[in-house]
Short mmCIF file of C-alpha atoms in Angstrom, two decimals:
data_model
loop_
_atom_site.label_atom_id
_atom_site.label_comp_id
_atom_site.label_asym_id
_atom_site.label_seq_id
_atom_site.Cartn_x
_atom_site.Cartn_y
_atom_site.Cartn_z
CA MET P 1 118.18 91.43 193.24
CA GLU P 2 116.08 91.13 190.08
CA ALA P 3 113.26 93.35 188.84
CA VAL P 4 110.76 92.68 186.09
CA VAL P 5 109.27 95.70 184.34
CA THR P 6 106.34 95.28 181.97
CA GLN P 7 105.60 97.91 179.27
CA GLY P 8 102.60 96.83 177.31
CA THR P 9 103.63 93.42 175.92
CA LEU P 10 107.31 94.09 176.51
CA SER P 11 108.89 92.37 179.56
CA ILE P 12 112.40 93.17 180.59
CA LYS P 13 114.25 91.23 183.28
CA THR P 14 117.00 93.35 184.74
CA SER P 15 119.65 92.23 187.21
CA LEU P 16 120.66 94.74 189.81
CA THR P 17 123.18 92.42 191.51
CA PRO P 18 126.72 93.57 191.06
CA LEU P 19 129.38 91.29 189.80
CA PRO P 20 131.25 89.24 192.44
CA GLU P 21 133.26 91.49 194.68
CA THR P 22 135.81 91.02 197.45
CA MET P 23 135.66 92.89 200.72
CA ASN P 24 138.77 93.95 202.53
CA GLN P 25 139.21 93.72 206.20
CA ALA P 26 138.05 97.29 206.66
CA GLY P 27 134.73 96.45 205.12
CA ARG P 28 135.52 98.28 201.95
CA GLN P 29 134.93 96.86 198.55
CA ASN P 30 137.98 95.71 196.67
CA VAL P 31 138.34 96.32 192.98
CA ILE P 32 139.73 93.48 190.91
CA PRO P 33 141.93 94.83 188.15
CA GLY P 34 140.81 93.94 184.66
CA LYS P 35 137.15 93.58 185.76
CA MET P 36 134.35 96.09 185.06
CA TRP P 37 131.22 96.21 187.15
CA TYR P 38 127.91 96.88 185.42
CA HIS P 39 125.02 98.21 187.42
CA GLY P 40 121.77 97.76 185.49
CA ASP P 41 120.10 100.94 184.53
CA LEU P 42 116.42 100.10 184.24
CA ASP P 43 115.45 103.27 182.42
CA LEU P 44 118.23 102.93 179.85
CA GLN P 45 117.40 99.30 179.08
CA LEU P 46 113.70 100.03 178.88
CA ALA P 47 114.29 102.90 176.45
CA ALA P 48 116.63 100.76 174.37
CA ALA P 49 114.13 97.91 174.22
CA MET P 50 111.27 100.22 173.26
CA SER P 51 113.47 101.89 170.65
CA SER P 52 114.39 98.49 169.28
CA THR P 53 110.74 97.46 169.10
CA GLU P 54 109.70 100.71 167.41
CA SER P 55 112.60 100.39 164.98
CA ALA P 56 111.59 96.82 164.15
CA THR P 57 107.97 97.88 163.62
CA LYS P 58 109.03 100.78 161.43
CA THR P 59 111.37 98.55 159.45
CA THR P 60 108.57 96.01 158.92
CA SER P 61 106.16 98.69 157.68
CA GLU P 62 108.81 100.16 155.40
CA ALA P 63 109.56 96.70 153.99
CA ALA P 64 105.86 96.09 153.35
CA ARG P 65 105.55 99.45 151.66
CA ARG P 66 108.56 98.76 149.46
CA GLU P 67 107.17 95.33 148.59
CA ARG P 68 103.87 96.88 147.54
CA ARG P 69 105.69 99.52 145.53
CA ARG P 70 107.88 96.87 143.92
CA SER P 71 104.75 94.92 142.95
CA ASN P 72 103.13 98.05 141.53
CA SER P 73 106.26 98.86 139.57
CA LEU P 74 106.34 95.32 138.19
CA LEU P 75 102.69 95.53 137.17
CA PHE P 76 103.34 98.91 135.57
CA ALA P 77 106.33 97.53 133.65
CA LEU P 78 104.26 94.54 132.51
CA ALA P 79 101.46 96.84 131.36
CA VAL P 80 103.87 99.02 129.41
CA GLY P 81 105.49 95.92 127.91
CA PHE P 82 102.14 94.51 126.81
CA LEU P 83 101.20 97.89 125.37
CA VAL P 84 104.43 98.14 123.37
CA PHE P 85 104.10 94.53 122.22
CA GLY P 86 100.50 95.10 121.15
CA ALA P 87 101.43 98.25 119.25
CA ALA P 88 104.31 96.46 117.51
CA ALA P 89 102.12 93.47 116.66
CA GLY P 90 99.40 95.74 115.30
CA ALA P 91 101.90 97.69 113.20
CA LEU P 92 103.38 94.45 111.86
CA TYR P 93 99.92 93.11 111.02
CA CYS P 94 99.02 96.30 109.15
CA ALA P 95 102.36 96.26 107.32
CA LEU P 96 102.06 92.61 106.22
CA ARG P 97 98.33 92.61 105.46
CA PRO P 98 97.62 92.69 101.69
CA GLU P 99 96.33 95.98 100.39
CA VAL P 100 92.90 95.54 98.78
CA LEU P 101 92.21 97.85 95.83
CA ARG P 102 88.71 98.30 94.46
CA ILE P 103 88.72 98.28 90.66
CA ALA P 104 85.65 99.29 88.66
CA VAL P 105 85.25 97.52 85.32
CA GLY P 106 82.44 96.59 82.98
CA PRO P 107 80.28 95.50 81.43
CA PRO P 108 80.36 91.88 82.67
CA GLY P 109 81.48 89.51 79.93
CA SER P 110 83.61 92.12 78.14
CA ASP P 111 87.31 91.62 77.45
CA ASP P 112 88.20 94.19 80.08
CA TYR P 113 86.13 92.40 82.71
CA LYS P 114 87.66 89.03 81.87
CA VAL P 115 91.16 90.46 82.12
CA VAL P 116 90.47 92.04 85.51
CA GLU P 117 88.88 88.84 86.84
CA ALA P 118 91.91 86.81 85.78
CA MET P 119 94.17 89.43 87.32
CA ALA P 120 92.33 89.30 90.65
CA ASP P 121 92.49 85.48 90.68
CA ALA P 122 96.24 85.54 89.96
CA PHE P 123 96.87 88.04 92.75
CA ARG P 124 94.82 85.93 95.17
CA ARG P 125 96.53 82.65 94.29
CA GLU P 126 100.03 83.97 94.70
CA SER P 127 99.30 85.79 98.00
CA ARG P 128 100.54 89.09 96.67
CA THR P 129 100.88 92.20 98.76
CA VAL P 130 98.09 93.80 96.72
CA ARG P 131 94.74 92.22 95.98
CA LEU P 132 91.90 93.32 93.76
CA SER P 133 88.19 93.59 94.49
CA PRO P 134 86.35 94.00 91.14
CA ILE P 135 83.25 96.22 91.03
CA LYS P 136 80.86 95.39 88.20
CA THR P 137 79.63 98.34 86.13
CA ASP P 138 77.63 98.84 82.96
CA GLY P 139 80.63 100.25 81.15
CA ALA P 140 83.66 102.49 81.22
CA VAL P 141 81.62 105.64 81.82
CA GLU P 142 80.16 104.29 85.04
CA SER P 143 83.56 102.90 86.09
CA LEU P 144 85.19 106.31 85.77
CA ALA P 145 82.28 107.92 87.61
CA LEU P 146 82.83 105.57 90.56
CA LEU P 147 86.52 106.46 90.52
CA GLY P 148 85.74 110.16 90.59
CA ALA P 149 83.28 109.66 93.46
CA GLY P 150 85.92 107.87 95.53
CA LYS P 151 84.00 104.57 95.48
CA ALA P 152 86.81 102.84 93.58
CA ASP P 153 90.59 103.03 93.74
CA LEU P 154 91.17 101.86 90.17
CA ALA P 155 89.05 101.85 87.03
CA VAL P 156 89.31 100.60 83.46
CA GLY P 157 88.23 103.12 80.84
CA ARG P 158 88.94 104.42 77.39
CA GLY P 159 91.37 107.27 77.18
CA ASP P 160 89.07 109.57 75.18
CA LEU P 161 86.31 109.49 77.78
CA GLU P 162 85.80 112.32 80.25
CA MET P 163 88.26 111.55 83.04
CA PRO P 164 87.86 112.50 86.72
CA ALA P 165 90.15 115.26 87.91
CA GLU P 166 92.12 112.87 90.14
CA ALA P 167 92.56 110.12 87.53
CA GLN P 168 96.12 109.15 86.55
CA THR P 169 97.38 106.42 84.25
CA VAL P 170 98.80 103.21 85.72
CA ALA P 171 98.90 100.79 82.75
CA VAL P 172 97.65 100.40 79.19
CA VAL P 173 95.22 97.51 78.85
CA ARG P 174 95.21 97.64 75.06
CA LYS P 175 95.32 99.99 72.10
CA ASN P 176 92.16 100.40 70.05
CA PHE P 177 92.82 101.15 66.37
CA VAL P 178 90.29 102.98 64.22
CA VAL P 179 89.52 100.85 61.15
CA LEU P 180 87.57 102.61 58.36
CA TRP P 181 86.67 100.75 55.18
CA ALA P 182 84.23 100.98 52.29
CA PRO P 183 82.86 98.11 50.22
CA SER P 184 83.40 97.85 46.49
CA GLU P 185 80.26 97.70 44.35
CA PRO P 186 79.23 94.13 43.47
CA ALA P 187 80.14 93.16 39.91
CA GLY P 188 77.32 92.69 37.44
CA LYS P 189 76.55 89.31 36.01
CA GLY P 190 78.29 90.06 32.71
CA ALA P 191 81.10 92.15 34.07
CA LYS P 192 84.58 91.00 33.42
CA ARG P 193 86.22 92.95 36.26
CA LYS P 194 85.34 94.30 39.62
CA ARG P 195 84.13 97.83 39.98
CA SER P 196 86.08 100.35 42.00
CA PRO P 197 84.59 101.52 45.31
CA LYS P 198 82.90 104.91 45.16
CA ILE P 199 84.54 105.96 48.47
CA LYS P 200 88.34 105.98 48.26
CA GLU P 201 89.29 108.35 51.12
CA VAL P 202 87.89 109.97 54.20
CA ALA P 203 87.02 113.16 52.31
CA ASP P 204 84.57 111.16 50.17
CA LEU P 205 82.39 110.36 53.19
CA ALA P 206 80.52 113.66 52.95
CA GLY P 207 76.87 113.00 52.19
CA HIS P 208 77.12 109.27 52.96
CA ARG P 209 76.14 106.98 55.84
CA VAL P 210 78.67 105.18 58.06
CA GLY P 211 77.85 102.10 60.10
CA VAL P 212 79.70 102.24 63.46
CA ILE P 213 80.21 99.03 65.46
CA GLY P 214 79.48 99.62 69.13
CA ARG P 215 76.67 101.56 70.69
CA THR P 216 78.88 103.79 72.82
CA PRO P 217 78.64 107.43 71.71
CA VAL P 218 82.39 107.84 72.13
CA ASN P 219 83.00 106.07 68.78
CA ALA P 220 80.76 108.56 66.99
CA ALA P 221 82.62 111.41 68.74
CA LEU P 222 85.92 109.99 67.52
CA LEU P 223 84.56 109.81 63.95
CA ARG P 224 83.59 113.48 64.13
CA VAL P 225 87.14 114.37 65.22
CA ILE P 226 88.52 112.45 62.22
CA LEU P 227 86.08 114.06 59.79
CA SER P 228 86.78 117.56 61.08
CA ALA P 229 90.55 117.05 60.81
CA SER P 230 90.06 115.77 57.22
CA GLY P 231 88.05 118.83 56.18
CA VAL P 232 84.67 117.10 56.14
CA ASP P 233 81.63 118.66 57.74
CA ALA P 234 80.61 116.11 60.34
CA GLU P 235 76.97 117.17 60.04
CA LYS P 236 76.90 115.90 56.46
CA VAL P 237 77.83 112.36 57.49
CA ALA P 238 75.07 110.14 58.92
CA VAL P 239 75.98 107.59 61.57
CA THR P 240 74.18 104.34 62.38
CA HIS P 241 75.20 102.31 65.45
CA PHE P 242 75.26 98.52 65.51
CA GLY P 243 75.88 96.27 68.46
CA THR P 244 78.72 93.78 68.45
CA GLU P 245 76.16 91.03 67.97
CA GLN P 246 74.69 92.72 64.84
CA ILE P 247 77.55 92.11 62.42
CA GLY P 248 75.27 90.30 59.93
CA GLU P 249 72.79 93.17 59.85
CA LEU P 250 75.65 95.63 59.38
CA ALA P 251 76.95 93.73 56.35
CA ARG P 252 73.52 93.40 54.69
CA ASP P 253 72.37 97.00 55.18
CA PRO P 254 72.38 98.55 51.66
CA ALA P 255 72.09 102.09 53.07
CA LEU P 256 75.61 101.99 54.49
CA ASP P 257 78.44 103.34 52.37
CA ALA P 258 81.28 102.80 54.84
CA PHE P 259 82.03 101.02 58.10
CA MET P 260 83.98 101.86 61.23
CA ALA P 261 85.32 99.63 64.04
CA VAL P 262 87.45 100.60 67.04
CA GLY P 263 89.37 97.82 68.73
CA PRO P 264 92.64 95.88 68.85
CA LEU P 265 94.06 94.73 65.53
CA ASP P 266 93.54 91.11 66.52
CA SER P 267 89.95 91.75 67.58
CA LYS P 268 87.63 89.00 66.37
CA ILE P 269 84.79 91.50 66.12
CA THR P 270 86.69 93.68 63.64
CA SER P 271 87.93 90.70 61.62
CA ASP P 272 84.42 89.20 61.43
CA ALA P 273 82.93 92.53 60.36
CA VAL P 274 85.48 93.00 57.57
CA ALA P 275 84.91 89.44 56.34
CA ALA P 276 81.09 89.74 56.51
CA THR P 277 81.02 92.98 54.53
CA ALA P 278 83.42 91.52 51.97
CA ARG P 279 81.10 88.58 51.41
CA ALA P 280 78.01 90.77 51.13
CA ARG P 281 79.36 93.91 49.48
CA GLY P 282 82.64 93.04 47.84
CA GLU P 283 86.31 93.51 48.64
CA PRO P 284 86.92 96.18 51.29
CA LYS P 285 88.74 99.43 50.64
CA PHE P 286 90.56 100.60 53.77
CA LEU P 287 90.51 104.37 54.24
CA ALA P 288 93.69 106.01 55.46
CA ILE P 289 93.46 108.83 57.98
CA GLU P 290 96.08 111.09 56.48
CA THR P 291 95.74 113.67 59.24
CA SER P 292 96.50 111.22 62.08
CA GLU P 293 99.59 113.10 63.26
CA ALA P 294 97.70 116.40 63.29
CA ILE P 295 94.93 114.75 65.30
CA ALA P 296 97.47 113.39 67.81
CA LEU P 297 98.96 116.87 68.20
CA ARG P 298 95.62 118.54 68.75
CA HIS P 299 94.19 115.80 70.93
CA PRO P 300 96.89 114.15 73.12
CA ARG P 301 94.46 111.40 74.08
CA TYR P 302 94.86 109.96 70.55
CA GLU P 303 97.98 108.59 68.87
CA SER P 304 99.05 108.31 65.26
CA GLU P 305 99.40 104.64 64.24
CA GLU P 306 99.62 102.39 61.21
CA ILE P 307 97.64 99.26 60.37
CA PRO P 308 100.08 96.68 59.01
CA PRO P 309 99.25 94.84 55.76
CA SER P 310 97.44 91.46 55.80
CA VAL P 311 96.40 91.87 59.41
CA PHE P 312 92.76 90.96 58.68
CA ASN P 313 93.32 88.47 55.88
CA ALA P 314 96.33 86.96 54.14
CA ASP P 315 94.93 85.91 50.75
CA PRO P 316 93.79 88.24 49.48
CA ALA P 317 95.70 90.65 51.70
CA TRP P 318 93.45 92.93 53.76
CA PRO P 319 94.78 95.57 53.75
CA GLY P 320 97.18 95.22 50.88
CA ASP P 321 99.51 97.89 52.26
CA LYS P 322 99.99 99.72 55.53
CA VAL P 323 97.23 102.15 56.37
CA GLU P 324 97.64 105.30 58.46
CA THR P 325 95.15 105.64 61.29
CA VAL P 326 94.69 106.81 64.88
CA SER P 327 94.45 104.82 68.08
CA VAL P 328 93.00 105.35 71.52
CA SER P 329 94.06 103.36 74.58
CA HIS P 330 92.05 101.47 77.15
CA LEU P 331 93.69 102.34 80.46
CA ILE P 332 93.85 101.27 84.05
CA VAL P 333 93.66 104.54 85.94
CA ALA P 334 94.05 105.23 89.64
CA ARG P 335 93.10 108.05 91.91
CA LYS P 336 95.97 110.43 92.56
CA SER P 337 95.46 110.02 96.30
CA VAL P 338 96.34 106.30 96.20
CA SER P 339 99.79 106.00 97.72
CA GLU P 340 102.88 105.69 95.56
CA THR P 341 103.92 102.50 97.35
CA THR P 342 100.58 100.79 96.71
CA VAL P 343 100.45 101.69 93.02
CA ALA P 344 104.08 100.63 92.57
CA ALA P 345 103.33 97.25 94.18
CA PHE P 346 100.26 96.80 91.96
CA PHE P 347 102.26 97.74 88.86
CA ARG P 348 105.01 95.22 89.64
CA GLN P 349 102.52 92.47 90.37
CA LEU P 350 100.53 93.16 87.20
CA PHE P 351 103.51 92.66 84.92
CA ALA P 352 104.72 89.70 86.98
CA VAL P 353 101.49 87.79 86.28
CA ARG P 354 100.73 89.18 82.81
CA GLN P 355 101.92 86.08 80.96
CA ALA P 356 99.96 83.80 83.29
CA ILE P 357 96.84 85.89 82.71
CA ALA P 358 97.39 85.87 78.93
CA ARG P 359 97.18 82.07 78.93
CA GLN P 360 93.65 82.34 80.30
CA VAL P 361 92.52 85.54 78.57
CA PRO P 362 94.38 86.26 75.30
CA GLY P 363 93.52 89.96 75.52
CA ALA P 364 95.85 90.30 78.54
CA ALA P 365 98.83 90.02 76.19
CA HIS P 366 98.18 93.63 75.11
CA ILE P 367 98.81 95.03 78.60
CA SER P 368 101.76 97.41 78.35
CA LYS P 369 103.52 100.15 80.24
CA PRO P 370 102.58 103.78 79.63
CA ASP P 371 105.07 105.86 77.67
CA LEU P 372 106.56 108.51 79.92
CA GLU P 373 108.19 110.39 77.08
CA LYS P 374 104.97 111.18 75.27
CA ASP P 375 103.04 114.29 76.16
CA THR P 376 99.71 112.72 77.01
CA GLU P 377 96.61 114.41 78.34
CA LEU P 378 96.44 112.06 81.33
CA PRO P 379 99.57 112.03 83.54
CA VAL P 380 101.15 108.78 84.71
CA HIS P 381 100.75 107.98 88.38
CA ARG P 382 103.96 108.61 90.32
CA GLY P 383 104.00 105.02 91.64
CA ALA P 384 104.00 103.50 88.13
CA ALA P 385 106.43 106.14 86.85
CA ALA P 386 108.89 105.35 89.65
CA VAL P 387 108.95 101.65 88.71
CA ILE P 388 109.30 102.40 84.98
CA ASP P 389 112.15 104.87 85.51
CA GLY P 390 113.84 102.73 88.15
CA ASN P 391 113.60 105.62 90.61
CA GLU P 392 111.39 103.86 93.10
CA ARG P 393 112.15 105.03 96.59
CA THR P 394 113.72 102.55 98.97
CA PHE P 395 112.29 101.56 102.33
CA LEU P 396 114.50 104.08 104.12
CA ASP P 397 113.59 106.79 101.62
CA ARG P 398 109.90 106.24 102.28
CA TYR P 399 110.02 105.70 106.02
CA GLY P 400 113.24 107.44 107.09
CA ASP P 401 111.33 110.41 108.48
CA TYR P 402 109.12 108.05 110.46
CA PHE P 403 112.20 106.36 111.93
CA TRP P 404 113.60 109.68 113.09
CA PHE P 405 110.24 110.61 114.51
CA GLY P 406 110.08 107.22 116.22
CA LEU P 407 113.51 107.74 117.76
CA LEU P 408 112.48 111.15 119.04
CA LEU P 409 109.27 109.66 120.35
CA LEU P 410 111.12 106.84 122.09
CA SER P 411 113.53 109.37 123.58
CA GLY P 412 110.59 111.37 124.87
CA ILE P 413 108.95 108.22 126.24
CA GLY P 414 112.22 107.28 127.94
CA SER P 415 112.50 110.71 129.54
CA ALA P 416 108.88 110.55 130.61
CA GLY P 417 109.44 107.06 132.02
CA ALA P 418 112.49 108.24 133.96
CA TRP P 419 110.54 111.17 135.33
CA LEU P 420 107.63 108.88 136.26
CA ARG P 421 110.01 106.48 137.93
CA ARG P 422 111.53 109.28 139.97
CA TYR P 423 108.05 110.52 140.82
CA LEU P 424 106.91 107.08 141.98
CA ASN P 425 110.11 106.69 144.04
CA ARG P 426 110.00 110.15 145.55
CA GLU P 427 109.20 108.82 149.04
CA GLU P 428 112.23 106.53 148.95
CA ARG P 429 114.44 109.45 147.94
CA GLU P 430 112.94 111.53 150.71
CA ASP P 431 113.60 108.67 153.13
CA ASN P 432 117.17 108.48 151.88
CA THR P 433 117.60 112.20 152.51
CA SER P 434 116.14 111.87 155.98
CA HIS P 435 118.44 108.91 156.63
CA ARG P 436 121.47 111.03 155.74
CA LYS P 437 120.27 113.75 158.08
CA ARG P 438 119.67 111.18 160.80
CA ILE P 439 123.16 109.75 160.39
CA LEU P 440 124.62 113.26 160.63
CA ALA P 441 122.70 113.70 163.90
CA MET P 442 123.96 110.29 165.04
CA VAL P 443 127.51 111.49 164.37
CA ALA P 444 127.02 114.27 166.92
CA SER P 445 125.43 111.81 169.38
CA ALA P 446 128.31 109.37 168.94
CA ARG P 447 130.87 112.02 169.81
CA THR P 448 129.10 112.76 173.10
CA ALA P 449 128.09 109.19 174.03
CA GLU P 450 128.71 108.27 177.68
CA SER P 451 128.83 104.49 177.28
CA ASN P 452 129.50 101.69 174.88
CA GLN P 453 125.79 100.78 175.06
CA GLU P 454 124.87 104.08 173.47
CA LEU P 455 127.42 103.49 170.73
CA LEU P 456 126.07 100.00 170.20
CA THR P 457 122.54 101.39 169.90
CA LEU P 458 123.72 103.92 167.32
CA GLN P 459 125.52 101.19 165.40
CA ARG P 460 122.41 99.01 165.34
CA GLU P 461 120.30 101.90 164.08
CA ALA P 462 122.90 102.61 161.43
CA ASP P 463 122.82 98.94 160.38
CA ALA P 464 119.04 99.11 159.91
CA ILE P 465 119.37 102.30 157.86
CA ILE P 466 122.07 100.70 155.70
CA ALA P 467 119.92 97.61 155.04
CA GLU P 468 116.93 99.74 154.04
CA THR P 469 119.03 101.97 151.81
CA LEU P 470 120.57 99.00 150.02
CA GLU P 471 117.10 97.54 149.38
CA CYS P 472 116.01 100.85 147.90
CA TYR P 473 119.12 100.85 145.71
CA ASP P 474 118.34 97.33 144.49
CA ASP P 475 114.81 98.45 143.63
CA GLY P 476 116.19 101.38 141.64
CA ALA P 477 114.69 104.00 143.94
CA VAL P 478 118.14 105.29 144.94
CA GLU P 479 120.66 106.37 142.34
CA GLU P 480 124.40 105.79 142.54
CA GLU P 481 125.06 109.47 143.21
CA GLU P 482 122.70 109.40 146.19
CA LEU P 483 124.29 106.17 147.41
CA ALA P 484 127.74 107.80 147.20
CA ALA P 485 126.53 110.75 149.33
CA PHE P 486 125.06 108.26 151.78
CA GLY P 487 128.45 106.51 151.97
CA LEU P 488 130.19 109.77 152.94
CA VAL P 489 128.01 110.42 155.98
CA LEU P 490 128.20 106.73 156.89
CA ASP P 491 132.01 106.99 156.98
CA LEU P 492 131.68 109.98 159.29
CA LEU P 493 129.51 107.96 161.67
CA SER P 494 131.88 104.95 161.63
CA ASN P 495 134.85 107.19 162.40
CA ALA P 496 132.95 109.00 165.17
CA ILE P 497 131.89 105.71 166.81
CA ALA P 498 135.40 104.27 166.57
CA GLU P 499 136.96 107.42 168.03
CA ARG P 500 134.41 107.61 170.87
CA ARG P 501 134.74 103.91 171.69
CA ALA P 502 138.51 104.31 171.93
CA ALA P 503 138.05 107.37 174.16
CA LEU P 504 135.67 105.48 176.46
CA GLN P 505 138.07 102.57 176.69
CA ARG P 506 140.90 104.93 177.65
CA THR P 507 138.70 106.57 180.28
CA SER P 508 137.67 103.19 181.75
CA PHE P 509 141.24 102.00 181.78
CA GLU P 510 142.40 105.17 183.53
CA THR P 511 139.58 104.85 186.08
CA VAL P 512 140.44 101.25 186.84
CA ARG P 513 144.13 102.07 187.04
CA GLY P 514 143.43 105.00 189.38
CA ALA P 515 141.25 102.86 191.61
CA THR P 516 143.91 100.16 191.76
CA ALA P 517 146.58 102.68 192.64
CA GLY P 518 144.43 104.19 195.41
CA SER P 519 143.73 100.77 196.92
CA THR P 520 147.43 99.98 196.92
CA LEU P 521 148.26 103.20 198.71
CA ARG P 522 145.58 102.61 201.35
CA GLY P 523 146.83 99.10 201.87
#
């Protein structure tokens, strides 16, 4: 007989007909040795089918959930990867991008401005790590004011000007020498020899008028320092300023008893002024500043120097012998807050292109390194000093602390990532724990199972749990330690099923043997 039971959409066809049997003459049923009769148990098969369906549904939902979680994890990993790549690319771009330094210089058309323009062009052509952005000013005073206000990173100014508190020397653009001379009186028509000049030294300037080339008041201030150091009352010396374009007027002014120029020894302005006054007023008499060393000691911004002979003219020699004087430097100064690395790179680049600049602007040949051994009023920037001394810090010296910090940061990020991963996979770990508990319960059920069908059902459930656990392990949701613990309880279940199956087989065999023996005795 067959029965069909429908449970929702589940149809089960169950046979209730026993296996072929033989009947003895007494009408009793014979038992064939080696054969087992199975009488369908409708309730058992229905429960097994429903359990199988529920298990399949649960497995499908778990697989879908794991797939969604795997997709989310992949998207999260991609997002983190793009974030790290973007941060690395941004850091690399910032590291390789040329540093642009604003340099204030003026006035336009001056030697300083031409030198800075040529310097900026050379840096731009050779794609250096540092580039310059010139800022036009009306002169050194305005340039230094912009530096002090933080509107410029570098500035070109004379060393005896009022410097901002943060200003530090980077390089010497040129040295300006003080040249003082007095004309000799023109010889009369019947004179047989030239007259001697009435001013022979600086001390003779008292009560006379000096024509100073350049309208900047700093030259007049320097003259007052020289007069005071030479014992001359500066108030008794009159000063008249002339522009660099007024050399002819300077030479023809009969009220002037002496002249002063401040500039490089090869300055065309100074040479033209000396020659013009010689033509108009007679051979020049160069005045030595005998107190130059004392001035340099009292005022570190000045230096004691000598004017070599014949520097302004060879025949006749002007001057005829070396002349003691003082000098003041034109400097490239930087703000103290500009990084050591940036200033060091600028310093190296400047002296790498100096010769190329000098071919365009002759004044660039005077660019020199600051003297670290001299006690100057303005300190040398640490970046330039490191290059001069050869003590420039290496890449590891500069960024070693950042590397260690980066390693600690990466370690922290790794720990946070591991924690986040465990947090995101907490449901899988909870499922793994519940699976272990379920297998332990299945061990107890296996030891008390009444049929091989129950053992087979337990084995199938265990197979589904194993498949799900291995998928979780492949996804990284289950660690090796957890998988090892899962293996222990799985071994217990396998042993329990094997032992119970053997016990059931022994019981069946004994039952069959007992039935056979009883039939034989009755026969």
